[in-house]
PDB file of C-alpha atoms in Angstrom:
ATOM      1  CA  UNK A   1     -12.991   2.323  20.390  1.00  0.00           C
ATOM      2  CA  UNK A   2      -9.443   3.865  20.746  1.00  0.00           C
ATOM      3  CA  UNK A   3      -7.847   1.133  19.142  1.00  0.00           C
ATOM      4  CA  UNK A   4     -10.108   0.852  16.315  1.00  0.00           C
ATOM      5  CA  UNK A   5      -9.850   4.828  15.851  1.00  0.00           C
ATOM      6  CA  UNK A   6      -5.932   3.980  15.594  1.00  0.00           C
ATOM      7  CA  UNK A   7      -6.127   1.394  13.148  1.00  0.00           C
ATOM      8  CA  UNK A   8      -8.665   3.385  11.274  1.00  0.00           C
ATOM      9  CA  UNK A   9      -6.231   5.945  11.095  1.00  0.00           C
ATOM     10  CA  UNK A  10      -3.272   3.373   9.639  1.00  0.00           C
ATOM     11  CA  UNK A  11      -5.205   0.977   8.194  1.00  0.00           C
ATOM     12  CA  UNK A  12      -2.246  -0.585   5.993  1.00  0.00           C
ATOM     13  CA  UNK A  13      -0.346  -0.942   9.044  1.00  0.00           C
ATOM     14  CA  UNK A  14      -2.768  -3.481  10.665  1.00  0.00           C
ATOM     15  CA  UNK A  15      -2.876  -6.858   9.050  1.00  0.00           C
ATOM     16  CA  UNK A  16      -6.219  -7.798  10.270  1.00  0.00           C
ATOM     17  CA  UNK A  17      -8.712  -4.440   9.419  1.00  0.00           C
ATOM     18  CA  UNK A  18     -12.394  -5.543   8.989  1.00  0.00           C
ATOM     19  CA  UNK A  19     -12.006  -8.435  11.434  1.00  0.00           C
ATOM     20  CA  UNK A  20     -10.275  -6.502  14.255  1.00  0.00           C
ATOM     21  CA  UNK A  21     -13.699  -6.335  16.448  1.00  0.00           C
ATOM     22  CA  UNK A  22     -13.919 -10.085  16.551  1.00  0.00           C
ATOM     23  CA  UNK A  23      -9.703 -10.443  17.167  1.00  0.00           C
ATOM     24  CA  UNK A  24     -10.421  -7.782  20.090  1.00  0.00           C
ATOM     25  CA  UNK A  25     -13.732  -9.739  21.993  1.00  0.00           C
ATOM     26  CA  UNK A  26     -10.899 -12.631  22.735  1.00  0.00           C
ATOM     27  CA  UNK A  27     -10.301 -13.352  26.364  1.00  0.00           C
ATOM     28  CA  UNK A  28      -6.870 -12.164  26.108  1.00  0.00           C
ATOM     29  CA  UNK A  29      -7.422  -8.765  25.109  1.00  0.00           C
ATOM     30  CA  UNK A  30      -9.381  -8.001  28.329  1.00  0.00           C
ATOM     31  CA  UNK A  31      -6.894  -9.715  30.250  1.00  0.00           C
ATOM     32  CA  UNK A  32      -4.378  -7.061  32.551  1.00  0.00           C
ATOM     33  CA  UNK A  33      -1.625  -9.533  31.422  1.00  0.00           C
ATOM     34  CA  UNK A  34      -1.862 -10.417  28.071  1.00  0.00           C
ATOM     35  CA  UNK A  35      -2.703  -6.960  26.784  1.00  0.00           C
ATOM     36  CA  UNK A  36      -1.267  -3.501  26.786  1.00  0.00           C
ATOM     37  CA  UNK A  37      -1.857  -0.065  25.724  1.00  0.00           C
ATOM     38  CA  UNK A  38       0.231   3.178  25.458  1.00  0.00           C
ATOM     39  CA  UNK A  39      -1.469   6.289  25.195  1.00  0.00           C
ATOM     40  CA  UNK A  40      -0.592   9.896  25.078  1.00  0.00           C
ATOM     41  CA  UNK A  41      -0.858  13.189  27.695  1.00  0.00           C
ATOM     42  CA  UNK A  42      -4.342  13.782  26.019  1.00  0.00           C
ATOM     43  CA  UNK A  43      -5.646   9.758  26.300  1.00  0.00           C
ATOM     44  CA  UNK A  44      -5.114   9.024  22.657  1.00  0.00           C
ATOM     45  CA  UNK A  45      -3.726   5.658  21.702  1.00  0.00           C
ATOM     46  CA  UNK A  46      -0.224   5.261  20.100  1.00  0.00           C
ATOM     47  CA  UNK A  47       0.051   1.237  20.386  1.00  0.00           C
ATOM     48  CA  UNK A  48      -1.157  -1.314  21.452  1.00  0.00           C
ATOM     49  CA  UNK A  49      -0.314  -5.177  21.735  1.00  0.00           C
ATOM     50  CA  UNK A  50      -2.095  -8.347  22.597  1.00  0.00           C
ATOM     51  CA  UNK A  51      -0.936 -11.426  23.033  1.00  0.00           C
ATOM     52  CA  UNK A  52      -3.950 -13.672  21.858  1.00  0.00           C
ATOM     53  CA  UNK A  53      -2.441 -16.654  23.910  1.00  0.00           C
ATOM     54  CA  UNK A  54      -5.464 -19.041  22.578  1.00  0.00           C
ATOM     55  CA  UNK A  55      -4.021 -19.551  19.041  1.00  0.00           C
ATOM     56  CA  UNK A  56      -0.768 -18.295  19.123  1.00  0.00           C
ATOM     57  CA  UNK A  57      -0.782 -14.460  17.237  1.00  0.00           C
ATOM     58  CA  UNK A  58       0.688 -11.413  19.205  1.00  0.00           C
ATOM     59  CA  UNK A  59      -1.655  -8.923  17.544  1.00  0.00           C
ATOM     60  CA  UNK A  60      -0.335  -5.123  17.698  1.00  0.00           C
ATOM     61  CA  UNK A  61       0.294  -1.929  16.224  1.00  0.00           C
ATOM     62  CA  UNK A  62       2.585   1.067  17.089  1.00  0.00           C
ATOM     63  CA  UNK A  63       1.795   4.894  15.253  1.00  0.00           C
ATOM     64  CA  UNK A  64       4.076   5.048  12.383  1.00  0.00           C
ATOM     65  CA  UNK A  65       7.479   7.102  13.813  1.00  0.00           C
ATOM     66  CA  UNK A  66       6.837   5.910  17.213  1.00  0.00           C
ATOM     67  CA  UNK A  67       8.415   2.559  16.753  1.00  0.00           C
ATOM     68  CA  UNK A  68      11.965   3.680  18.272  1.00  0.00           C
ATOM     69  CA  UNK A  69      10.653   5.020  21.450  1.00  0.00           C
ATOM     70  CA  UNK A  70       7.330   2.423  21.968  1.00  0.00           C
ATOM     71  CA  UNK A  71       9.256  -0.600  20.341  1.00  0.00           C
ATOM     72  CA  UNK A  72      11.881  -1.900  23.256  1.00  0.00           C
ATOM     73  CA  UNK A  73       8.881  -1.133  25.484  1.00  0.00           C
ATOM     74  CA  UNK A  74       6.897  -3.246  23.823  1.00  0.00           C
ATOM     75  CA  UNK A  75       9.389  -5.868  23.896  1.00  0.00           C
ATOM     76  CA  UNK A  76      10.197  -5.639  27.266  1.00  0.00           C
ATOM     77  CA  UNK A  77       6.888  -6.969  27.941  1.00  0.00           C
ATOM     78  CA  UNK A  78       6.551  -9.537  25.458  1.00  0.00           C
ATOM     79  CA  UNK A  79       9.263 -11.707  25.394  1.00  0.00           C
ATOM     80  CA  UNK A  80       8.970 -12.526  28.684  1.00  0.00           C
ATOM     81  CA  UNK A  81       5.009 -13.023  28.738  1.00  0.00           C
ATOM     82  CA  UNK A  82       5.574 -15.142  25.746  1.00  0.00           C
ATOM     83  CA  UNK A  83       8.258 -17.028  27.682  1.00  0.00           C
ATOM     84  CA  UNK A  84       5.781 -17.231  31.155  1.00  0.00           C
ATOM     85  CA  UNK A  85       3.242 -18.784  29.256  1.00  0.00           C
ATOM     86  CA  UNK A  86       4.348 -20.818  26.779  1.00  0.00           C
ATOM     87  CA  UNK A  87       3.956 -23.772  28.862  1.00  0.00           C
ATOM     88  CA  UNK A  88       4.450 -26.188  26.275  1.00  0.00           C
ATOM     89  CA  UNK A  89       6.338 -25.950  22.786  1.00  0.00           C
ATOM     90  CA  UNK A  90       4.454 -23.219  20.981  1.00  0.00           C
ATOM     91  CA  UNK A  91       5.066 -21.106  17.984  1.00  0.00           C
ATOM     92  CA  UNK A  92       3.819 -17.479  18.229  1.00  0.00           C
ATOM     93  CA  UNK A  93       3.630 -15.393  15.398  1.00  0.00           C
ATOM     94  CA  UNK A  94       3.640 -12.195  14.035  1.00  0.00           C
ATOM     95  CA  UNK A  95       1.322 -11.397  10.912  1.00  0.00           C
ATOM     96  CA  UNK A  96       2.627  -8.675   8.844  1.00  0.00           C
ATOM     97  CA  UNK A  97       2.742  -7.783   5.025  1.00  0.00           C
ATOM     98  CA  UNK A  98       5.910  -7.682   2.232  1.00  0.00           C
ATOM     99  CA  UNK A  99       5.529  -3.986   2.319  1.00  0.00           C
ATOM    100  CA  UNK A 100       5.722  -2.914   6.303  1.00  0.00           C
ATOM    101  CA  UNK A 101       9.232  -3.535   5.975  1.00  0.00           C
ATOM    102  CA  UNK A 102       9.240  -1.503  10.070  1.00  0.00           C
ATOM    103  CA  UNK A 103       7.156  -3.980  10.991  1.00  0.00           C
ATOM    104  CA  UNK A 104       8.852  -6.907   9.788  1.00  0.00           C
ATOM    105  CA  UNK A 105      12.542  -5.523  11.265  1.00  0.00           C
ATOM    106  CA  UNK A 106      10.584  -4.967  14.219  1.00  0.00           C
ATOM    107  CA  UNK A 107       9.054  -9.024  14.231  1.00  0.00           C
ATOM    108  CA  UNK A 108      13.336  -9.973  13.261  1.00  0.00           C
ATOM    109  CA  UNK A 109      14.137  -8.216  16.408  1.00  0.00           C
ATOM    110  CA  UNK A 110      12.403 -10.267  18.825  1.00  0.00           C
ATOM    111  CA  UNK A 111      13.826 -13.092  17.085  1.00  0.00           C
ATOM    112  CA  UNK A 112      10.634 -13.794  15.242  1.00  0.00           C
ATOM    113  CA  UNK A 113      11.614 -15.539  11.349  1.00  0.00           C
ATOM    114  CA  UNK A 114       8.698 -15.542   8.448  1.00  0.00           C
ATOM    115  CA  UNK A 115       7.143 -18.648   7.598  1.00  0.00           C
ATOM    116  CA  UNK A 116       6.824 -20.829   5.150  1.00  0.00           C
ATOM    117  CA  UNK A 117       2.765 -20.741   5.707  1.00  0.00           C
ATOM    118  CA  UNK A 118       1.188 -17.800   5.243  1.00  0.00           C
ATOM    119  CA  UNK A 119      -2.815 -16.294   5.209  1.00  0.00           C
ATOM    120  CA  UNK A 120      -3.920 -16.157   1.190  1.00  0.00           C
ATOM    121  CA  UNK A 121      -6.097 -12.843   1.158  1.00  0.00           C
ATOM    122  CA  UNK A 122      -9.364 -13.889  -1.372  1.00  0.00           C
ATOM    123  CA  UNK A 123     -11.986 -11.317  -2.232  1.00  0.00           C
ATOM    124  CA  UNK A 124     -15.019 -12.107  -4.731  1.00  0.00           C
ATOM    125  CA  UNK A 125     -16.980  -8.877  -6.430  1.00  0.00           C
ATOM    126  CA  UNK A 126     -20.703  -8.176  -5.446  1.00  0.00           C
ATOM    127  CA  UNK A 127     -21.678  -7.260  -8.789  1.00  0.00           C
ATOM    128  CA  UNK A 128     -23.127 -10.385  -9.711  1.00  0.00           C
ATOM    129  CA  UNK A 129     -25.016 -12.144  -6.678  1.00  0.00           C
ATOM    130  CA  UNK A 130     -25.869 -15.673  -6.618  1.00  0.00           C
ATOM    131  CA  UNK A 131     -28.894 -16.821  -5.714  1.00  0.00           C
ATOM    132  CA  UNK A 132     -30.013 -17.644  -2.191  1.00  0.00           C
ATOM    133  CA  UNK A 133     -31.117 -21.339  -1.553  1.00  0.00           C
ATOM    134  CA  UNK A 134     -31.195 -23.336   1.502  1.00  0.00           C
ATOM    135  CA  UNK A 135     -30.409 -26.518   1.469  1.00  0.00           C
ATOM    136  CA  UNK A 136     -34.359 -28.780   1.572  1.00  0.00           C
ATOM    137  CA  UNK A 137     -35.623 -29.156   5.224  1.00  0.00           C
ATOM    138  CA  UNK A 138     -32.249 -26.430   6.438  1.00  0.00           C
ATOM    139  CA  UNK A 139     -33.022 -22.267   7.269  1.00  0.00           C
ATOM    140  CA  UNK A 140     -30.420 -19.495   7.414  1.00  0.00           C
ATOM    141  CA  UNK A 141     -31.581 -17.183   9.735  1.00  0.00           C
ATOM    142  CA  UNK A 142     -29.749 -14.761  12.203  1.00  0.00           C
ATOM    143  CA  UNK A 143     -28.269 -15.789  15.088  1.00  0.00           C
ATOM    144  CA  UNK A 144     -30.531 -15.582  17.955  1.00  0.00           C
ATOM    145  CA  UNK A 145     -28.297 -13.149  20.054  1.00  0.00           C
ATOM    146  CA  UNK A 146     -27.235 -14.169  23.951  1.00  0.00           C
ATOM    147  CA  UNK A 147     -29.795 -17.401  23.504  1.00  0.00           C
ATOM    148  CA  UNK A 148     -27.414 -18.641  21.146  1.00  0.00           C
ATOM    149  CA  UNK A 149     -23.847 -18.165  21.649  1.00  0.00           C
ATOM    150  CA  UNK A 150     -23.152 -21.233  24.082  1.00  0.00           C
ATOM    151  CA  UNK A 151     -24.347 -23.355  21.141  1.00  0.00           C
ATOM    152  CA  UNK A 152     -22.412 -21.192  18.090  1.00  0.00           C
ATOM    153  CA  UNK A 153     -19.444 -21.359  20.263  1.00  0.00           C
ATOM    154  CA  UNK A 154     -19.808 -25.433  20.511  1.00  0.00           C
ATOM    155  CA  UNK A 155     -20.257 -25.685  17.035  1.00  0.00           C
ATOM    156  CA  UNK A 156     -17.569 -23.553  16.086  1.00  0.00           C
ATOM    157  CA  UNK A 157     -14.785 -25.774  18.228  1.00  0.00           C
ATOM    158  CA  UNK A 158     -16.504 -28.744  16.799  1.00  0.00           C
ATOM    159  CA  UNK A 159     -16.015 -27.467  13.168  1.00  0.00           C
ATOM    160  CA  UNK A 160     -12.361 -26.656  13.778  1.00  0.00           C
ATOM    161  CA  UNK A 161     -11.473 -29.330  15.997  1.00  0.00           C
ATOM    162  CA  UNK A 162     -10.390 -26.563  18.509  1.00  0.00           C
ATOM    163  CA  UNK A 163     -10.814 -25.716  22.126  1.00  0.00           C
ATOM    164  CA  UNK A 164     -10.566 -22.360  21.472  1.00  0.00           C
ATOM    165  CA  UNK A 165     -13.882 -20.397  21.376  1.00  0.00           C
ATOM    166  CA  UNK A 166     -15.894 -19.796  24.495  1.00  0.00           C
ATOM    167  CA  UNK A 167     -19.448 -18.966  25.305  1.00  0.00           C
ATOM    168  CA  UNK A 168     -17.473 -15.787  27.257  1.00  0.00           C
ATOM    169  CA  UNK A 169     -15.356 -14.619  23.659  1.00  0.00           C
ATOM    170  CA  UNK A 170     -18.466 -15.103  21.470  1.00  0.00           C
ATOM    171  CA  UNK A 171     -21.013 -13.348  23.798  1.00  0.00           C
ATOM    172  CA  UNK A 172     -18.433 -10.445  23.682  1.00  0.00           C
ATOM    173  CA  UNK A 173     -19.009 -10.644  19.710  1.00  0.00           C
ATOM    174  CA  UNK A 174     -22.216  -8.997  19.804  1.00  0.00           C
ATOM    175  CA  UNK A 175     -21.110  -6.024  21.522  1.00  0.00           C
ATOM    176  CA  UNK A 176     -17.681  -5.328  19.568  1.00  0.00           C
ATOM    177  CA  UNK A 177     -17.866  -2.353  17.987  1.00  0.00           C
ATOM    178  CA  UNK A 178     -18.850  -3.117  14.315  1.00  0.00           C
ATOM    179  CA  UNK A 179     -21.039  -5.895  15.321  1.00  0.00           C
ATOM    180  CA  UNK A 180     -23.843  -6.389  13.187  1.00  0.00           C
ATOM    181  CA  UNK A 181     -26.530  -8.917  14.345  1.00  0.00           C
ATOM    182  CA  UNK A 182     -27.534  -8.981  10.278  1.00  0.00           C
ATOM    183  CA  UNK A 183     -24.329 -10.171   9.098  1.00  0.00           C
ATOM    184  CA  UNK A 184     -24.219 -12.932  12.223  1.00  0.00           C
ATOM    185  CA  UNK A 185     -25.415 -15.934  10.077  1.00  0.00           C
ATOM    186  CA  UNK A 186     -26.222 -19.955  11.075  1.00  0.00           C
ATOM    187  CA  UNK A 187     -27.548 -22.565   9.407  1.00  0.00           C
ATOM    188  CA  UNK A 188     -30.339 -24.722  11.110  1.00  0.00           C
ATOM    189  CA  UNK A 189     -30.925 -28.374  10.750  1.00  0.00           C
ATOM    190  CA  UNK A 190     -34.377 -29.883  10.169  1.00  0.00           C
ATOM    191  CA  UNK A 191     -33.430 -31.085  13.959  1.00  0.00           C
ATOM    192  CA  UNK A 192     -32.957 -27.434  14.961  1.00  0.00           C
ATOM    193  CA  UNK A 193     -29.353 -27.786  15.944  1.00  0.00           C
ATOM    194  CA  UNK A 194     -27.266 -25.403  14.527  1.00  0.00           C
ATOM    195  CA  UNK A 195     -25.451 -26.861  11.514  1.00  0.00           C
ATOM    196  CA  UNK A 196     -22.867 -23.965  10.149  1.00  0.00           C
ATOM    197  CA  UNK A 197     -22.066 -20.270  10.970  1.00  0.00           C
ATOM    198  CA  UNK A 198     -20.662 -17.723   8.860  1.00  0.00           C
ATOM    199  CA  UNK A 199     -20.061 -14.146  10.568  1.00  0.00           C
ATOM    200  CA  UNK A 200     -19.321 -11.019   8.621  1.00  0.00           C
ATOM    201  CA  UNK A 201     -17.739  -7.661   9.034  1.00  0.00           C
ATOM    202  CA  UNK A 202     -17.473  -4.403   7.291  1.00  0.00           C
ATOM    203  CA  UNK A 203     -14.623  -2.511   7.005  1.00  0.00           C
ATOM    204  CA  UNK A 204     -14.721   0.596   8.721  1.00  0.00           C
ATOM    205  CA  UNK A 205     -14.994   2.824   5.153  1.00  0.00           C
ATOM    206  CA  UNK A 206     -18.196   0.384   4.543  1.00  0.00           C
ATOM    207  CA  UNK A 207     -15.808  -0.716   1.044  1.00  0.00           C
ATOM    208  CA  UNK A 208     -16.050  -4.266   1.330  1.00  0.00           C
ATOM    209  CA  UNK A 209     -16.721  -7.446   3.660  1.00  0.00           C
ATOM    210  CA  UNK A 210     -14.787  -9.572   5.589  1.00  0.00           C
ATOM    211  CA  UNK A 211     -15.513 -13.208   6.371  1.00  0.00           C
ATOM    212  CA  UNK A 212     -14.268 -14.321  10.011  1.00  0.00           C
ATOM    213  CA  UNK A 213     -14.851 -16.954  10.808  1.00  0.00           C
ATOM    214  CA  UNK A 214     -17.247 -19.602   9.052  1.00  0.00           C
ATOM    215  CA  UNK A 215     -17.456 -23.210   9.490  1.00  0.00           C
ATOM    216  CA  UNK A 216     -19.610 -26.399   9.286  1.00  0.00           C
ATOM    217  CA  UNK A 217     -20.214 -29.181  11.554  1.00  0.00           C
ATOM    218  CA  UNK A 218     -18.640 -32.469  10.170  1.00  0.00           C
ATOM    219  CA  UNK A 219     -21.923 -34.069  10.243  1.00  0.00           C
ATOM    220  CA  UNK A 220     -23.165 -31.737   7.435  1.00  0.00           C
ATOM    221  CA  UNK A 221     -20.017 -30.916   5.587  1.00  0.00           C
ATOM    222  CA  UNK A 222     -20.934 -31.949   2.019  1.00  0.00           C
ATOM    223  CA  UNK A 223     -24.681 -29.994   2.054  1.00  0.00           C
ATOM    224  CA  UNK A 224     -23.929 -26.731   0.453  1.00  0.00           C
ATOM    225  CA  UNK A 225     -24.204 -25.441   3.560  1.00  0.00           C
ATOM    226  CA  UNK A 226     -21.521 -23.239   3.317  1.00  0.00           C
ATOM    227  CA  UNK A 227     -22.170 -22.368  -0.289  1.00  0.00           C
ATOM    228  CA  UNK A 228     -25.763 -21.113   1.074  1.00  0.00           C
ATOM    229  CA  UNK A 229     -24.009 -18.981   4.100  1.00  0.00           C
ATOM    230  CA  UNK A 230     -21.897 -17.362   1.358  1.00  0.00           C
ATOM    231  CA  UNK A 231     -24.720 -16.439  -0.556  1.00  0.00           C
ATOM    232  CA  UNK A 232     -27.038 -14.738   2.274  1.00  0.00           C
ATOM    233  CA  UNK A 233     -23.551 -12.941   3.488  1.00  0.00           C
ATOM    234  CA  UNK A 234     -23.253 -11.514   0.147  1.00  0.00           C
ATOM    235  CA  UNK A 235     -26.720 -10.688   0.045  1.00  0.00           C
ATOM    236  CA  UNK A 236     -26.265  -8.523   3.710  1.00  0.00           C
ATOM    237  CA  UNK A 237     -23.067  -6.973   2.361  1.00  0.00           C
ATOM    238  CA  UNK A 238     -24.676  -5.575  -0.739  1.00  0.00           C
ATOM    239  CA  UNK A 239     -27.360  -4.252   0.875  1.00  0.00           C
ATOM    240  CA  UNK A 240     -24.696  -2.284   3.268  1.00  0.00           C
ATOM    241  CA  UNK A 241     -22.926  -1.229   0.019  1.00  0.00           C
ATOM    242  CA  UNK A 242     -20.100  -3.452   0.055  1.00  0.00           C
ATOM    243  CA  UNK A 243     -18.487  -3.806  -3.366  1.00  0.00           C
ATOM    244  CA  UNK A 244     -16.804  -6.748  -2.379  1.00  0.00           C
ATOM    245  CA  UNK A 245     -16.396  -9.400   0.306  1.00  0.00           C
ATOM    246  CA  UNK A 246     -12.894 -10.958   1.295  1.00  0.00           C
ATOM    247  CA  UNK A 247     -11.683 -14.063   3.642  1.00  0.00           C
ATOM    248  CA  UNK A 248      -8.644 -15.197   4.792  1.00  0.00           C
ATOM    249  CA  UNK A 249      -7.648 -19.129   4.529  1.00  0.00           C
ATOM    250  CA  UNK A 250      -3.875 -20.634   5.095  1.00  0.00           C
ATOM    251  CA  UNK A 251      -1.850 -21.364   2.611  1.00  0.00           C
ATOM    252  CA  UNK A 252      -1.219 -25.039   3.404  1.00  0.00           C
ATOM    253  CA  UNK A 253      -4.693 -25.837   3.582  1.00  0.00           C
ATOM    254  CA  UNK A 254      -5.802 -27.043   0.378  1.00  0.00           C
ATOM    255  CA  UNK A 255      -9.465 -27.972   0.755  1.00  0.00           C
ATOM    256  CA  UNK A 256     -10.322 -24.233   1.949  1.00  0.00           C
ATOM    257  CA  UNK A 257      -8.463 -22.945  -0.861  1.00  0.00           C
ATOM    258  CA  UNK A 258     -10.251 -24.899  -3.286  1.00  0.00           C
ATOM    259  CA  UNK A 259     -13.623 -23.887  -1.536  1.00  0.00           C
ATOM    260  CA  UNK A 260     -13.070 -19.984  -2.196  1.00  0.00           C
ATOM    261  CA  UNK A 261     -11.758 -20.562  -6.014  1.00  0.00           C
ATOM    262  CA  UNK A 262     -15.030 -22.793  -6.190  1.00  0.00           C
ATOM    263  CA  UNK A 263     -17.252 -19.620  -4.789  1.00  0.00           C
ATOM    264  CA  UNK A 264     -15.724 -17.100  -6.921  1.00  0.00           C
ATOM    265  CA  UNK A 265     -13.111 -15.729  -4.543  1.00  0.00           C
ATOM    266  CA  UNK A 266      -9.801 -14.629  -6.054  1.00  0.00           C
ATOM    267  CA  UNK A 267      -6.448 -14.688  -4.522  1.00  0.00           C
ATOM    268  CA  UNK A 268      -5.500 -11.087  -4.575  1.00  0.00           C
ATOM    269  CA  UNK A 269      -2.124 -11.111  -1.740  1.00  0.00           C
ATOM    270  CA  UNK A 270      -0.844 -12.572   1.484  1.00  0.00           C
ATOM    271  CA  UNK A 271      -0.276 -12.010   4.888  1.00  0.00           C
ATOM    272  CA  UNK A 272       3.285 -13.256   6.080  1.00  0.00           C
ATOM    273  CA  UNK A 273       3.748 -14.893   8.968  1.00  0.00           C
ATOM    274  CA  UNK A 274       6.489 -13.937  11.155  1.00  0.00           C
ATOM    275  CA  UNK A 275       7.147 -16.965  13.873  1.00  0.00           C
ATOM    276  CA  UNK A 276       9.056 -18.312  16.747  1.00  0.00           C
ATOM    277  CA  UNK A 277       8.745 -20.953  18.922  1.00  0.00           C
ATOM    278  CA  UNK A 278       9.210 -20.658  22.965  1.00  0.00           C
ATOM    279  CA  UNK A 279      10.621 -23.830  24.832  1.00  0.00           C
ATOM    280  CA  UNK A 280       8.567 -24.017  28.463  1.00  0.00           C
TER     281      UNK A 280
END
């Protein structure tokens, strides 16, 4: 909660706003090692950093004119952890915006260069909502809490083709602060297996939605399974008084791109991505 109560207080200093909860419930940020905060004489946080060593982001923030004294700290840790574990060629990266030129300097520093991918910010208006349909013989329904998160986490590293998610970092979901259980979507096939997720956050001014993450099982890719997530998420989101809903999908991936134009999303900016690889 003191983390969040920092970024609420800098919001256009953190990258990733809505969707911090679920960056936060990773295994790294309650590890002693990959995770570190600095606080003041009367507990409140200045900065934090985490280095989310399961996909490759060092997520972190430092109160604006407290870079020059929290900075080299900051660095003195994290070079080296990054160098400890990256036990095979890896390139860690920095997300940042054109605009948090501090932050970017900062990213230079440690020797970190932008990239030529970056994270295309889409966001689609709640004015007009489409209609919600389930696919025939499919439901969208909640997730069913703790009963459920061994098998959202399977399907989740099936859909991505990733290791990545565990039972552990997706039970710790439903207790993030922020967590809504409403906006904590699946789809189930006529087979009751779970088919597709889509999870949801709110901001923390309630303005708009964020999308993080959604997926579909390759065996029902091509079912408008993800069209019908969309549409009970935007649903939910309304009825919290969202104006708006927003996702996040990489540049160089063209079919997710296409997917968002195709729902109504709109590319509205980027996130830059400030990398360097470590040799083990």
């Amino acid at each position: 909660m003191r983390i969040a109560s920092l970024v609420r207080t800098y919001p256009r200093h953190e990258p990733h706003l809505a969707d911090l909860p679920y960056r936060l419930s990773s295994p790294s940020a309650v590890s002693p090692d990959d995770a570190r905060v600095w606080t003041v004489e009367d507990g409140r946080v200045v900065a934090y950093a985490v280095v989310q060593s399961a996909w490759g982001p060092v997520d972190y923030l430092i109160e604006p004119g407290l870079e020059d004294v929290i900075g080299p700290e900051l660095a003195a840790w994290l070079l080296p952890r990054l160098q400890e574990i990256s036990a095979s060629e890896l390139d860690w990266c920095i997300d940042s915006r054109a605009e948090l030129a501090v932050r970017n300097k900062f990213a230079e520093s440690l020797g970190f260069r932008r990239s030529d991918s970056h994270l295309v910010e889409h966001e689609c208006s709640l004015a007009s909502l489409p209609d919600r349909v389930a696919p025939p013989g499919f439901v969208i329904r909640e997730l069913a809490g703790a009963a459920e998160t061994a098998a959202v986490a399977q399907l989740q590293r099936t859909a991505f083709a990733s290791a990545n998610m565990t039972t552990q970092c997706r039970q710790r979901t439903l207790n993030a602060p922020g967590y809504r259980s409403e906006l904590d979507l699946v789809a189930v096939a006529p087979d009751e297996t779970l088919a597709a997720f889509c999870l949801s956050w709110l901001d923390p001014a309630g303005c708009y939605g964020q999308i993080e993450p959604t997926g579909t099982h390759p065996d029902y890719v091509r079912h408008g399974l993800g069209r019908a997530l969309l549409a009970e998420t935007f649903h939910r989101l309304a009825e919290y008084g969202a104006s708006s809903v927003r996702v996040e999908a990489v540049s160089v991936d063209p079919a997710a791109l296409a997917f968002y134009a195709a729902s109504g999303f709109r590319a509205i900016g980027r996130i830059e991505k400030y990398a360097r690889r470590f040799q083990p």
